[in-house]
Coordinates of C-alpha atoms and ligand atoms in Angstrom, one line a residue:
X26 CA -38.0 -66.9 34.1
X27 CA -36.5 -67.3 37.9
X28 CA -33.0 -68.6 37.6
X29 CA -31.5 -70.6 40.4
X30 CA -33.7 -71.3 44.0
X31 CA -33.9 -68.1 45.6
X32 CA -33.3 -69.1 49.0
X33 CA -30.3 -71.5 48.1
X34 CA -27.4 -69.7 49.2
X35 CA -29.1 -69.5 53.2
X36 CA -30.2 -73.2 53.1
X37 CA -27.2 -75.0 52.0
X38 CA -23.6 -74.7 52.8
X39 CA -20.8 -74.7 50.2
X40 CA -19.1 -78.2 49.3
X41 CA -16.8 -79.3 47.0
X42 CA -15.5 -83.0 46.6
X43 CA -13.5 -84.1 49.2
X44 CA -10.4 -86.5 48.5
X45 CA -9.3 -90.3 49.8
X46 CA -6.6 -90.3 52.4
X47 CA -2.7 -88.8 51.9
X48 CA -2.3 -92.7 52.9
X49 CA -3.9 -94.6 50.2
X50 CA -3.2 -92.0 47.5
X51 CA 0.9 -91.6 47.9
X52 CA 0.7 -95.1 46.9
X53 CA -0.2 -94.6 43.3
X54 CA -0.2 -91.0 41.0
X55 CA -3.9 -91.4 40.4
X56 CA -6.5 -88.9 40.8
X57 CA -8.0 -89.0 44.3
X58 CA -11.2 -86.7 44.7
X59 CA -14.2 -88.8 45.4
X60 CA -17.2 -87.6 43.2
X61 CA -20.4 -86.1 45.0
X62 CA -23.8 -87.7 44.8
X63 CA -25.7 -85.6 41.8
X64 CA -28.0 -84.1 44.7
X65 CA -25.7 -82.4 46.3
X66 CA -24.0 -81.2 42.8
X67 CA -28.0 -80.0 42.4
X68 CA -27.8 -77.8 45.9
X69 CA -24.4 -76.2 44.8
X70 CA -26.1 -75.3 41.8
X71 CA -28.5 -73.6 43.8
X72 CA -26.9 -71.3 46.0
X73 CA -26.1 -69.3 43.3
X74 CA -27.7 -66.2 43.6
X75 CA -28.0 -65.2 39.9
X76 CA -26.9 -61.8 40.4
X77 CA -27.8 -59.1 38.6
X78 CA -24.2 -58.4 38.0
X79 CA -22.8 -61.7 38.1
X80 CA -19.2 -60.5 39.1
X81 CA -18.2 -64.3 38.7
X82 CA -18.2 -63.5 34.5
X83 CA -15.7 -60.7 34.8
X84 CA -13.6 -62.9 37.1
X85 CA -13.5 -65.7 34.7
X86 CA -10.6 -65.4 31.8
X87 CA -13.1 -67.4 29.6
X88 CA -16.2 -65.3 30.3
X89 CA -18.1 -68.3 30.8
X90 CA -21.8 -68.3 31.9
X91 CA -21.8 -68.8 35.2
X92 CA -25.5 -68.5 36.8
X93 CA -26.8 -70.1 33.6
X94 CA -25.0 -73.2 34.4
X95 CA -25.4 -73.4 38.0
X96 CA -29.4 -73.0 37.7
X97 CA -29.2 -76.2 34.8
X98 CA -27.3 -77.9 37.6
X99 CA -29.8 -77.2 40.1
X100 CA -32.5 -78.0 37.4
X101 CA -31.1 -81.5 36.8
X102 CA -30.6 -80.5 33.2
X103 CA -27.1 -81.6 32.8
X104 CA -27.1 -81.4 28.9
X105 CA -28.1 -77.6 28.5
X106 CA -25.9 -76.7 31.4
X107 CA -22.7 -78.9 29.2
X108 CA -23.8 -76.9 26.1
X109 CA -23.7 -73.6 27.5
X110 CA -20.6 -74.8 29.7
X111 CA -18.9 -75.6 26.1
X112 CA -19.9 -72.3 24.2
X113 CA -17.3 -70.5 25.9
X114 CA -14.8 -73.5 27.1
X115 CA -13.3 -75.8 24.8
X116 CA -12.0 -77.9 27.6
X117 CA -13.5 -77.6 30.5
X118 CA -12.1 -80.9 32.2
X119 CA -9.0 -79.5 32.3
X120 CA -10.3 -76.0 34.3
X121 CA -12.6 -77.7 36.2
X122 CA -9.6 -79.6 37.9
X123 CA -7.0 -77.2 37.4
X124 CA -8.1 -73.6 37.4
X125 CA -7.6 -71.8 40.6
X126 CA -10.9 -70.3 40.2
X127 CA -10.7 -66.7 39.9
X128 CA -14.5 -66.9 39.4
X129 CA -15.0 -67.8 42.7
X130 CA -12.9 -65.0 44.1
X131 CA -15.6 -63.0 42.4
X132 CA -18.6 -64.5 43.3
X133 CA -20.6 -62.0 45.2
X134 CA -21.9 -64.6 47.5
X135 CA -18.1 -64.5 48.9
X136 CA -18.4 -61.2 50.3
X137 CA -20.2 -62.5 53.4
X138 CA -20.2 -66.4 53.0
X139 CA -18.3 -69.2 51.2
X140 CA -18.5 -68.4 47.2
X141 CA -20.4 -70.9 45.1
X142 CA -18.1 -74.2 44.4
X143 CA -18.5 -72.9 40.8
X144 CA -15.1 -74.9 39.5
X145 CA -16.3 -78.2 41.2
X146 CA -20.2 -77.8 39.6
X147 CA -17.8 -77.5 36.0
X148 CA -15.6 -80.6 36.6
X149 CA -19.2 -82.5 36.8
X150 CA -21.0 -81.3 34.4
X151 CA -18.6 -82.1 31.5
X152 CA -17.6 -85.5 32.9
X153 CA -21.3 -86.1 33.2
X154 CA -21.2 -85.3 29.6
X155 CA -18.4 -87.4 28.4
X156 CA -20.3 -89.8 30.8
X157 CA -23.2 -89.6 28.8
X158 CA -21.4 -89.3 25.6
X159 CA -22.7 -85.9 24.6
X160 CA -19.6 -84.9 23.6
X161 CA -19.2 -85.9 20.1
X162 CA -16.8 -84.6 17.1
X163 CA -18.4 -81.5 15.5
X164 CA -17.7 -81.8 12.2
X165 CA -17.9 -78.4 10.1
X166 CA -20.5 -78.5 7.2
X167 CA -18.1 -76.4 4.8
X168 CA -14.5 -76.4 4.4
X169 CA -12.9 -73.1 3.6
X170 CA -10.1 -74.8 1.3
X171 CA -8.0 -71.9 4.0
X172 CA -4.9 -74.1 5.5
X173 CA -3.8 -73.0 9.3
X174 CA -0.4 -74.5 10.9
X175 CA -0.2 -74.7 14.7
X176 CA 2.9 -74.6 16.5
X177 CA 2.5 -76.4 19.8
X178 CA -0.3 -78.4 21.4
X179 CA -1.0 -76.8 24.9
X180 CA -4.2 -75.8 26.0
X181 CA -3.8 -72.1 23.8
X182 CA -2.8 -74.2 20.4
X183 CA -5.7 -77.1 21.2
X184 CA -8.0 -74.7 21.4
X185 CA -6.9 -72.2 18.7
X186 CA -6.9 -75.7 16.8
X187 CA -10.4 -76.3 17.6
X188 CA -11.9 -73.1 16.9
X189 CA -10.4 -72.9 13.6
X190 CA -11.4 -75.9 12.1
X191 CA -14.6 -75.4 13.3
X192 CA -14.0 -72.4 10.9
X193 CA -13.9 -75.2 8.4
X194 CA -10.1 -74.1 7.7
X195 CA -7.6 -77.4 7.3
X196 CA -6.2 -77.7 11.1
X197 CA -2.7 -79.1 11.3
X198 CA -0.9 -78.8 15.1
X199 CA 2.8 -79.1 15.3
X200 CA 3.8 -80.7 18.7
X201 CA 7.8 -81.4 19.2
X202 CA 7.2 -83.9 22.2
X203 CA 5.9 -87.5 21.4
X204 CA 2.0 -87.1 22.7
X205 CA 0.1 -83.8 22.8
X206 CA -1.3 -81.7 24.9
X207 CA 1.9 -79.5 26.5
X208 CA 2.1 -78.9 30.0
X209 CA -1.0 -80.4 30.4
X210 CA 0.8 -83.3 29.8
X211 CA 4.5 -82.9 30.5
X212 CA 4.2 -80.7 33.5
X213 CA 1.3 -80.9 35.3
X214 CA 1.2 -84.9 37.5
X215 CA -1.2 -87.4 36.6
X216 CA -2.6 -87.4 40.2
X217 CA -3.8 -83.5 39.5
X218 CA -4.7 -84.5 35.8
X219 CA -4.8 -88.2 34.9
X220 CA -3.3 -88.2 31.1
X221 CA -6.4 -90.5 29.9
X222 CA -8.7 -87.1 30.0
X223 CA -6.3 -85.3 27.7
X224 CA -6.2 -88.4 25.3
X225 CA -9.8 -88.8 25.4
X226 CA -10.9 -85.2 24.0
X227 CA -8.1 -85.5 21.7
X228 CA -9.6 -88.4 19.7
X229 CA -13.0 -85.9 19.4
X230 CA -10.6 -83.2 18.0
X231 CA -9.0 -86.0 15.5
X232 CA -12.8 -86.7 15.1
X233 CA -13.2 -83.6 13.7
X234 CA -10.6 -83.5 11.1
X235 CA -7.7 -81.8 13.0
X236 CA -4.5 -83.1 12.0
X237 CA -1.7 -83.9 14.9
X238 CA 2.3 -84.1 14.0
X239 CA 4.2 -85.3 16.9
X240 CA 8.2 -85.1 17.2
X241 CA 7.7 -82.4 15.0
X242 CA 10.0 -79.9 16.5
X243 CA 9.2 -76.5 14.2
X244 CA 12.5 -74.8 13.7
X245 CA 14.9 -77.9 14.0
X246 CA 13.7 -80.9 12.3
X247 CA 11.0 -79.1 10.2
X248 CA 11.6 -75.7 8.7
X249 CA 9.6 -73.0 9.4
X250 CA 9.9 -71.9 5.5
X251 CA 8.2 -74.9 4.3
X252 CA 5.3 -74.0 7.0
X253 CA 5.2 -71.0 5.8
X254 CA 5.0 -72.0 1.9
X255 CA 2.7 -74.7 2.7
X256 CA -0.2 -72.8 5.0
X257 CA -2.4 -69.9 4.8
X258 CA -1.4 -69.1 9.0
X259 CA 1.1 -70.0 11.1
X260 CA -0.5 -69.4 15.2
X261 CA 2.8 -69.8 17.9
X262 CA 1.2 -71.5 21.0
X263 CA 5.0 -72.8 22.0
X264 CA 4.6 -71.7 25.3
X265 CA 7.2 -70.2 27.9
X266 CA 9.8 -73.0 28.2
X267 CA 12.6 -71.4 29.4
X268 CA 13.0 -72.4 32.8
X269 CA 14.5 -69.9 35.4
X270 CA 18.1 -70.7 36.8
X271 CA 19.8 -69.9 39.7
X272 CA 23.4 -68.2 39.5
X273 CA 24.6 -69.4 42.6
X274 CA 27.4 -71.4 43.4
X275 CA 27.1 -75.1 43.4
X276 CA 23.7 -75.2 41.0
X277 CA 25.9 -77.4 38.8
X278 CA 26.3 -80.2 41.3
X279 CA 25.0 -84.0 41.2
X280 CA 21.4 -83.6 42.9
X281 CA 20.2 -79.9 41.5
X282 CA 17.6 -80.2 39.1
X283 CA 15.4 -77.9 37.1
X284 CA 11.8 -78.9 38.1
X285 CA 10.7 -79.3 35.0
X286 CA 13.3 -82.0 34.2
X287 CA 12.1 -83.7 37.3
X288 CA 8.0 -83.4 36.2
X289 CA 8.6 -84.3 32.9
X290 CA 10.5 -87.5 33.2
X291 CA 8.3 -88.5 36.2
X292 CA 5.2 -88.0 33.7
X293 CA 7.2 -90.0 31.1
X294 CA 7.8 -92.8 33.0
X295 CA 4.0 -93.1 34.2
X296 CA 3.2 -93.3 30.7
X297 CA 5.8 -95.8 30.0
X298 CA 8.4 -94.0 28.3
X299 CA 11.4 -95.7 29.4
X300 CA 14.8 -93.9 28.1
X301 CA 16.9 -91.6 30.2
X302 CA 20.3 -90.9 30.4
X303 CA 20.1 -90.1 34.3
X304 CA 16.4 -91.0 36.4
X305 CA 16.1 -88.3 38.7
X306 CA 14.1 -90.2 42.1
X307 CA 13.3 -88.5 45.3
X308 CA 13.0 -92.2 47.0
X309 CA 14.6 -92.1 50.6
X310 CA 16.2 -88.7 49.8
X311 CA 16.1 -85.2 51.8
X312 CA 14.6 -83.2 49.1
X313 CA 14.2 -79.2 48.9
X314 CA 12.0 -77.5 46.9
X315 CA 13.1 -74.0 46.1
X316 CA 9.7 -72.3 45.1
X317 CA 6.3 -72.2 46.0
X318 CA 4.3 -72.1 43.1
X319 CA 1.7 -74.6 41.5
X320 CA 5.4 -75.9 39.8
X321 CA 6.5 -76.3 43.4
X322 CA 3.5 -77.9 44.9
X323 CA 3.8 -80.6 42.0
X324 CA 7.2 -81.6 42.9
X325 CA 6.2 -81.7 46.7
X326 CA 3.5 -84.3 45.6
X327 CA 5.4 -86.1 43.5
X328 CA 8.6 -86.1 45.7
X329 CA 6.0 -87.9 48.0
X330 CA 5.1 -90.2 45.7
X331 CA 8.3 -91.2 45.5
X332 CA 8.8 -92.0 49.1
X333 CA 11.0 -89.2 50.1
X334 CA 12.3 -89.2 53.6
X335 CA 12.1 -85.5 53.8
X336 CA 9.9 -83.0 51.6
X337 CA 10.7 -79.0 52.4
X338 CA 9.3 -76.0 50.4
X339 CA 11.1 -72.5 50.5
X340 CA 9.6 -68.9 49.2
X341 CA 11.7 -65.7 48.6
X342 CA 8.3 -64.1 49.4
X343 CA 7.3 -63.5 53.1
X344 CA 4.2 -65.5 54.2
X345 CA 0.9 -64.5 53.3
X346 CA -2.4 -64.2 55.8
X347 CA -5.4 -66.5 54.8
X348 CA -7.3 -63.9 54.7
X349 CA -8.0 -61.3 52.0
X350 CA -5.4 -58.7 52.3
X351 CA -7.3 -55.3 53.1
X352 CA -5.5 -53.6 49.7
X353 CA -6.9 -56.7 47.8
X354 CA -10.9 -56.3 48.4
X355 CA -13.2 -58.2 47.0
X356 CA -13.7 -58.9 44.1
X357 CA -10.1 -58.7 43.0
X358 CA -7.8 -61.9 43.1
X359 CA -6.0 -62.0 46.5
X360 CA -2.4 -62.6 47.6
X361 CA -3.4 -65.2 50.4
X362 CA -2.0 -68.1 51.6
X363 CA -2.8 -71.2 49.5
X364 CA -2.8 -74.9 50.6
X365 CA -2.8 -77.4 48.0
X366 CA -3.7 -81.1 48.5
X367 CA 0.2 -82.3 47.9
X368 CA 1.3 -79.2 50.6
X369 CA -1.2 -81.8 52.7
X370 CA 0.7 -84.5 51.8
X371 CA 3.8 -83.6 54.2
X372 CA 6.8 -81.1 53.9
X373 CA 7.7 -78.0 56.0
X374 CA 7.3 -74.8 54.3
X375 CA 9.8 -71.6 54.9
X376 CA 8.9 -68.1 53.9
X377 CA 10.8 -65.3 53.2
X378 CA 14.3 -67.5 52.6
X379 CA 17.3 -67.1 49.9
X380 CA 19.5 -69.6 48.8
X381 CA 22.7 -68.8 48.8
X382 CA 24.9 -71.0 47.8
X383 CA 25.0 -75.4 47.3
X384 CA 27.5 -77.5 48.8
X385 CA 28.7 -80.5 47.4
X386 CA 30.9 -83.5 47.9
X387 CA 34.6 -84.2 46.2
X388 CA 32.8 -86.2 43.8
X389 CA 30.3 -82.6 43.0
X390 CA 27.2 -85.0 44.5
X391 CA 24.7 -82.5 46.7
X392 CA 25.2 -82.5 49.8
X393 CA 23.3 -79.4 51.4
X394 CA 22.3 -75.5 50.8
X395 CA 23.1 -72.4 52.8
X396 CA 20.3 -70.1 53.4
X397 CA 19.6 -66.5 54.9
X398 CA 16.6 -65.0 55.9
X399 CA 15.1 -61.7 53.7
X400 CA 13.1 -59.3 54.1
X401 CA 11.0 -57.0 51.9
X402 CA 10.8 -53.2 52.2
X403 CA 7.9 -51.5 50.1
X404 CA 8.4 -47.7 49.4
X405 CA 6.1 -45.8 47.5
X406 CA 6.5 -45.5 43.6
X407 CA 9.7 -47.5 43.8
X408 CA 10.1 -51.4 42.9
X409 CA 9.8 -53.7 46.4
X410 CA 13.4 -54.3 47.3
X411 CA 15.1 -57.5 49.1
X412 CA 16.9 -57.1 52.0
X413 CA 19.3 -60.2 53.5
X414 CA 18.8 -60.2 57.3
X415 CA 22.4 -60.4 59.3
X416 CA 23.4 -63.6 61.0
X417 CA 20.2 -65.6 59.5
X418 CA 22.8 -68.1 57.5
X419 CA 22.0 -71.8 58.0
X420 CA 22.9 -74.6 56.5
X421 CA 20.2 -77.7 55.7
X422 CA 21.3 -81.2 54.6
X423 CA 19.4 -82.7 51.5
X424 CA 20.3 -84.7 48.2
X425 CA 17.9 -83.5 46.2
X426 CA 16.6 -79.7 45.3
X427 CA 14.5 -79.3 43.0
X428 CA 14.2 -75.7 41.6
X429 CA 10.6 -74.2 40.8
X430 CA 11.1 -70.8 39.8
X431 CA 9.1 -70.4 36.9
X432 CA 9.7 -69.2 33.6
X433 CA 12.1 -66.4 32.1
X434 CA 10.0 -66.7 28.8
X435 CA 9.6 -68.8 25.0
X436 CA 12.8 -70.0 23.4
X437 CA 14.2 -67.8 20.7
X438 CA 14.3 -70.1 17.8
X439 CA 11.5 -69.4 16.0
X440 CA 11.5 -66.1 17.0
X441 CA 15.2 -65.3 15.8
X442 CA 13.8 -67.4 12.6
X443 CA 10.8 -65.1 11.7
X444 CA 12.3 -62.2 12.8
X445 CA 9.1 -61.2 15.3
X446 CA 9.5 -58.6 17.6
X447 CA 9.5 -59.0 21.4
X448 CA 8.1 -57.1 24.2
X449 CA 10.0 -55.5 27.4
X450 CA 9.3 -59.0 29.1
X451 CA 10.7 -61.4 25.8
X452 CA 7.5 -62.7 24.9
X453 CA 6.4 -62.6 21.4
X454 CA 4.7 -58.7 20.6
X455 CA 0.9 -58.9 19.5
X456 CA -1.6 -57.4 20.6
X457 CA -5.1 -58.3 22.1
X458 CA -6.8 -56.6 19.3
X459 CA -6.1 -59.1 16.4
X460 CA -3.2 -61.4 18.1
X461 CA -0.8 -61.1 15.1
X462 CA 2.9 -60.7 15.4
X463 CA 5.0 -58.4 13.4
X464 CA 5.1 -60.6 10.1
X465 CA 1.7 -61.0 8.1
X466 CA 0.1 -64.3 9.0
X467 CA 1.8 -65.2 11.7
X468 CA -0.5 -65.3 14.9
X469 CA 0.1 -65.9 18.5
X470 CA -1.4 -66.7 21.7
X471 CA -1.3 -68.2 25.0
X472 CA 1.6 -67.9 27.2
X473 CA 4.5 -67.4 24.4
X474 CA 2.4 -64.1 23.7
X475 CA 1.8 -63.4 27.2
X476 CA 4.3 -65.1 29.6
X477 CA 3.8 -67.8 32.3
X478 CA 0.3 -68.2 33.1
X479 CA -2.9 -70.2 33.3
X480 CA -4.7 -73.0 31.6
X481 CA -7.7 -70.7 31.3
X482 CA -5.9 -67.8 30.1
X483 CA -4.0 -70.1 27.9
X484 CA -7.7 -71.2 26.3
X485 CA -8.8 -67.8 26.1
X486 CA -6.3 -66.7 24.4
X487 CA -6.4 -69.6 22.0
X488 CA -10.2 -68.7 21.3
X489 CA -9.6 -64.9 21.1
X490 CA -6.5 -65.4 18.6
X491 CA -8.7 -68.2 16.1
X492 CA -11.6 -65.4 15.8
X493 CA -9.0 -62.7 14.6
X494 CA -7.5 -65.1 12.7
X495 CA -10.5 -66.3 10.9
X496 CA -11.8 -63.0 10.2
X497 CA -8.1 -62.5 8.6
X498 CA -8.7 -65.0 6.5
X499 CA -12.3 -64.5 5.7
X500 CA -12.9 -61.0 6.1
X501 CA -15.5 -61.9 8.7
X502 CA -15.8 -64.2 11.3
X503 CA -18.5 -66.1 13.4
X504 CA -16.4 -67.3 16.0
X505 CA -17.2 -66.4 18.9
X506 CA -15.5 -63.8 21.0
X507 CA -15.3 -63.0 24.6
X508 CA -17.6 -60.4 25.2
X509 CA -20.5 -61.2 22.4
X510 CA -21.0 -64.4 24.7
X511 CA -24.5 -63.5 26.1
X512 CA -26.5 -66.2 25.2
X513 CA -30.8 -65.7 26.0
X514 CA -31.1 -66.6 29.4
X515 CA -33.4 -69.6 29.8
Ligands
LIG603 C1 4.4 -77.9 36.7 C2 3.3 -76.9 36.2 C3 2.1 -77.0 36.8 C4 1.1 -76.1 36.4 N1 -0.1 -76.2 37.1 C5 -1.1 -75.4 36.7 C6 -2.4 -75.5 37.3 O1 -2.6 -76.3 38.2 N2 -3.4 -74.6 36.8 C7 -3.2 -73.8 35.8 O2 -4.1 -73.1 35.4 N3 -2.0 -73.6 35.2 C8 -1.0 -74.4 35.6 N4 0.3 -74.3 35.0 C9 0.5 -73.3 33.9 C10 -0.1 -73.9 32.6 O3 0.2 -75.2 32.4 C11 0.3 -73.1 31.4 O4 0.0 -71.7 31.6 C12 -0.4 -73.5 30.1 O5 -0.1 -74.9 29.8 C13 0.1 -72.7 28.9 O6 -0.4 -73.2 27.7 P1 0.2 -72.9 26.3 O7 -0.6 -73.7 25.3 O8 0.4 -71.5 26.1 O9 1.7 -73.6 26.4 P2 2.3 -75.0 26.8 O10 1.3 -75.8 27.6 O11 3.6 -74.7 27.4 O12 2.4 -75.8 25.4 C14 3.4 -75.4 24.5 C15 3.7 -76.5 23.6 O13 4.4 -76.1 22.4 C16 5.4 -77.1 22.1 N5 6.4 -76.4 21.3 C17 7.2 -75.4 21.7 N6 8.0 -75.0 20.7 C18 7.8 -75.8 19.7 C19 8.3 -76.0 18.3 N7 9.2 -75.1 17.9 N8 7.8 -76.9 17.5 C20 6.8 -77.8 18.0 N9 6.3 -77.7 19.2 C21 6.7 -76.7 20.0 C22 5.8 -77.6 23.5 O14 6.5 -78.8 23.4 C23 4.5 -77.6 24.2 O15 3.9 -78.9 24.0 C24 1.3 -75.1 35.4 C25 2.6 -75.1 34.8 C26 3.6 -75.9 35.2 C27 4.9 -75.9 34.6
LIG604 S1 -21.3 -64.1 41.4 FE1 -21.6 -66.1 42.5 S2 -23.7 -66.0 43.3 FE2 -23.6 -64.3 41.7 S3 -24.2 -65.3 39.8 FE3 -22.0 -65.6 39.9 S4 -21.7 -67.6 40.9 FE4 -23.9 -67.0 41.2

């Protein structure tokens, strides 16, 4: 049968959902994007070409069924298009806002023309879903009397979570924090993802029998001995927590904060959690970012939100073209410039800049930074070095920096604990081909096996690791993994 209209991609132009004003929506941290009409959802859906080799598959960490759910779209069959959406995407409402969309850096169609807006089509069809309340607990028929303890409730443990009890093994997740759901949660701001969509597909996951601990910190207040006496698996989803310093002088001072700290209270206090020892604020402050990252753009928009009187981003990296960078062809990810809706927001943004050093007042309050301008020499076979340009020091005011420079790795704890091994980058050792660590029964995935990444990786590799795991278990397993996807095309 044809899939998709043939002559889509040349009669309609690519749109996604375009967002209310930077006015109206620094007044409040709620999502902004206003939804299309389900017409032009049905033309997106259309220009895809459904190529013969749909590169868009290979570009997608999840593998998910790209031309098959575009041409439902275009069909107005939203439910199919949500069913084949969710056989290879637990949670797609969290990609479908969040996901920088490597599959559309693949799409062919973006050789010559604007790729299909295959993230936004995603977003809609599983809210048209939960909409419609198609999304309902799927209870397993049989349980497997198997018991499976998971440490950590990101995106990689929710859906190694999932997938396993739909194995009809006992699910229990371990989550240290109050509520559930990781970064998702704790890092990431409400007006990217409002907390109300991770709530609402953790009920269906309760639905469905999965047990949730919260302030159950695995290590410290509960023993990783009794976990392992009391299940048949232990999976580590805790993520890569420890946040980057920076040894310079003055990053002690009044006014230098870890991003994180700054994300994570702002989150808390949204959701009405109320006790601090020290409320870090941007209001009516000169704040500096140091970082340009997703973890950077977040405190740019929130800094915003805040009312700050000054927002400024720096990057150690020189800028990048908008364009694909000729040693970055398609249909590879590129290195390229990226805007974000809070970079729209307001704030000056500096390239190629170090931080040397932060100056503070007699009372250790911030007070300013000294910078220098870098650059990068590339030599052939040898590790890009950093170069300090001469006479390039300046010094910029500010009372608040806020420093975004990523992850060095997950905490040691458990690790020390279980004695697992480590790889060359800290993260925990196992490998792609069964996801166990060094010690028999203890799993791992998501970015405490593979360092700092993305929500979709992070779901992968929570799908990948509960298949391995089950067939551990079982000897066999029908879960699903990436590549035995292919589902009949309709
Ligand atoms: C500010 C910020 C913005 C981001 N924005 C994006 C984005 O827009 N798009 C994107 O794709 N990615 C983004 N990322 C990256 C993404 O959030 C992560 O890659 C992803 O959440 C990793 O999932 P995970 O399940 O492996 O770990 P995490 O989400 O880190 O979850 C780990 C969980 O384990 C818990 N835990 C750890 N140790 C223990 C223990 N001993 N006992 C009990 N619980 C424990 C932690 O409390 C946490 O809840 C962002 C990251 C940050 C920091
Ligand atoms: S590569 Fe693009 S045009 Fe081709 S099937 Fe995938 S989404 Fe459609």
């Amino acid at each position: 049968m044809i899939m998709g209209k043939i002559t889509g991609f040349l009669e309609y132009k690519r749109a996604v959902e375009t967002y209310d004003t930077v006015e109206r929506r620094l007044k409040n941290y709620k999502e902004f994007t206003v939804p299309m009409k389900e017409n032009s959802l049905k033309e997106q859906g259309a220009r895809c070409m459904d190529c013969g080799i749909p590169f868009c598959h290979s570009g997608c960490p999840l593998g998910n069924l790209i031309p098959d759910f575009n041409d439902h779209v275009y069909k107005g069959k939203w439910k199919e298009a949500a069913k084949i959406l969710h056989s290879t995407n637990n949670f797609p409402e969290f990609t479908g806002r969040l996901c920088p969309a490597p599959c559309e850096e693949a799409c062919v169609l973006g050789i010559n023309e604007d790729p299909v807006s295959i993230e936004n089509i995603e977003k809609n069809i599983v809210e048209t879903a939960f909409k419609e309340g198609w999304i309902t607990a799927q209870v397993p028929e049989n349980r497997t009397e198997k018991t499976v303890a998971v440490i950590g409730s990101g995106p990689a443990g929710l859906a190694a979570a999932q997938q396993l009890n739909r194995a009809g093994h006992y699910v229990t997740v371990f989550e240290r924090d109050s509520k559930v759901g990781g970064l998702l949660r704790y890092g990431i701001p409400d007006f990217k993802l409002e907390k109300r969509i991770i709530d609402r597909r953790i009920s269906v996951l309760e639905d469905e029998g999965i047990i949730f601990k919260t302030n159950a910190h695995v290590g410290k207040n509960i023993s990783i001995e009794t976990l392992k006496n009391e299940f048949d698996v232990i999976v580590l989803c805790g993520g890569a927590t420890i946040k980057r310093p920076i040894p310079i002088k003055g990053a002690h001072l009044k006014g230098v904060y870890q991003a994180m700290d700054f994300l994570k209270q702002n989150n808390q206090r949204i959701d009405g959690q109320s006790k601090f020892d020290e409320v870090i604020l941007a209001k009516n402050k000169h704040v500096i970012v140091i970082g340009g990252g997703d973890t950077g753009s977040d405190c740019i928009g929130t800094s915003n939100r805040h009312g700050a009187k000054s927002v400024t981003n720096f990057e150690i990296l020189s800028k990048p073209g908008t364009g694909r960078p000729a040693d970055q062809p398609w249909p590879y990810w590129p290195m390229r410039l990226r805007t974000s809706s809070s970079h729209k927001e307001g704030v000056e943004r500096f390239f190629s800049i170090s931080t040397k050093e932060f100056i503070g007042d007699k009372q250790g309050n911030l007070k300013g930074l000294v910078t220098v301008e870098v650059e990068w020499i590339f030599k052939k076979g040898e590790r890009p070095q950093l170069k300090e340009i001469p006479n390039t020091e300046k010094q910029w005011d500010c009372d608040l920096v806020l420093l975004a420079l990523g992850f060095t790795g997950p905490e040691t704890t458990l690790i020390e604990q279980l004695g697992l091994d480590t790889d060359f980058r800290t993260n925990i050792k196992a490998s792609t081909n069964d996801y166990m660590t060094n010690v028999p029964g203890i799993f791992t995935a998501g970015d405490m096996r593979r360092g700092q990444s993305l929500i979709v990786w992070a779901i992968s590799e929570g799908r990948q690791a509960a298949h391995h795991i089950d067939a551990w278990l079982m000897g066999r397993s029908n879960l699903p993994l990436k590549d035995d996807n292919d589902l009949p095309r309709v």
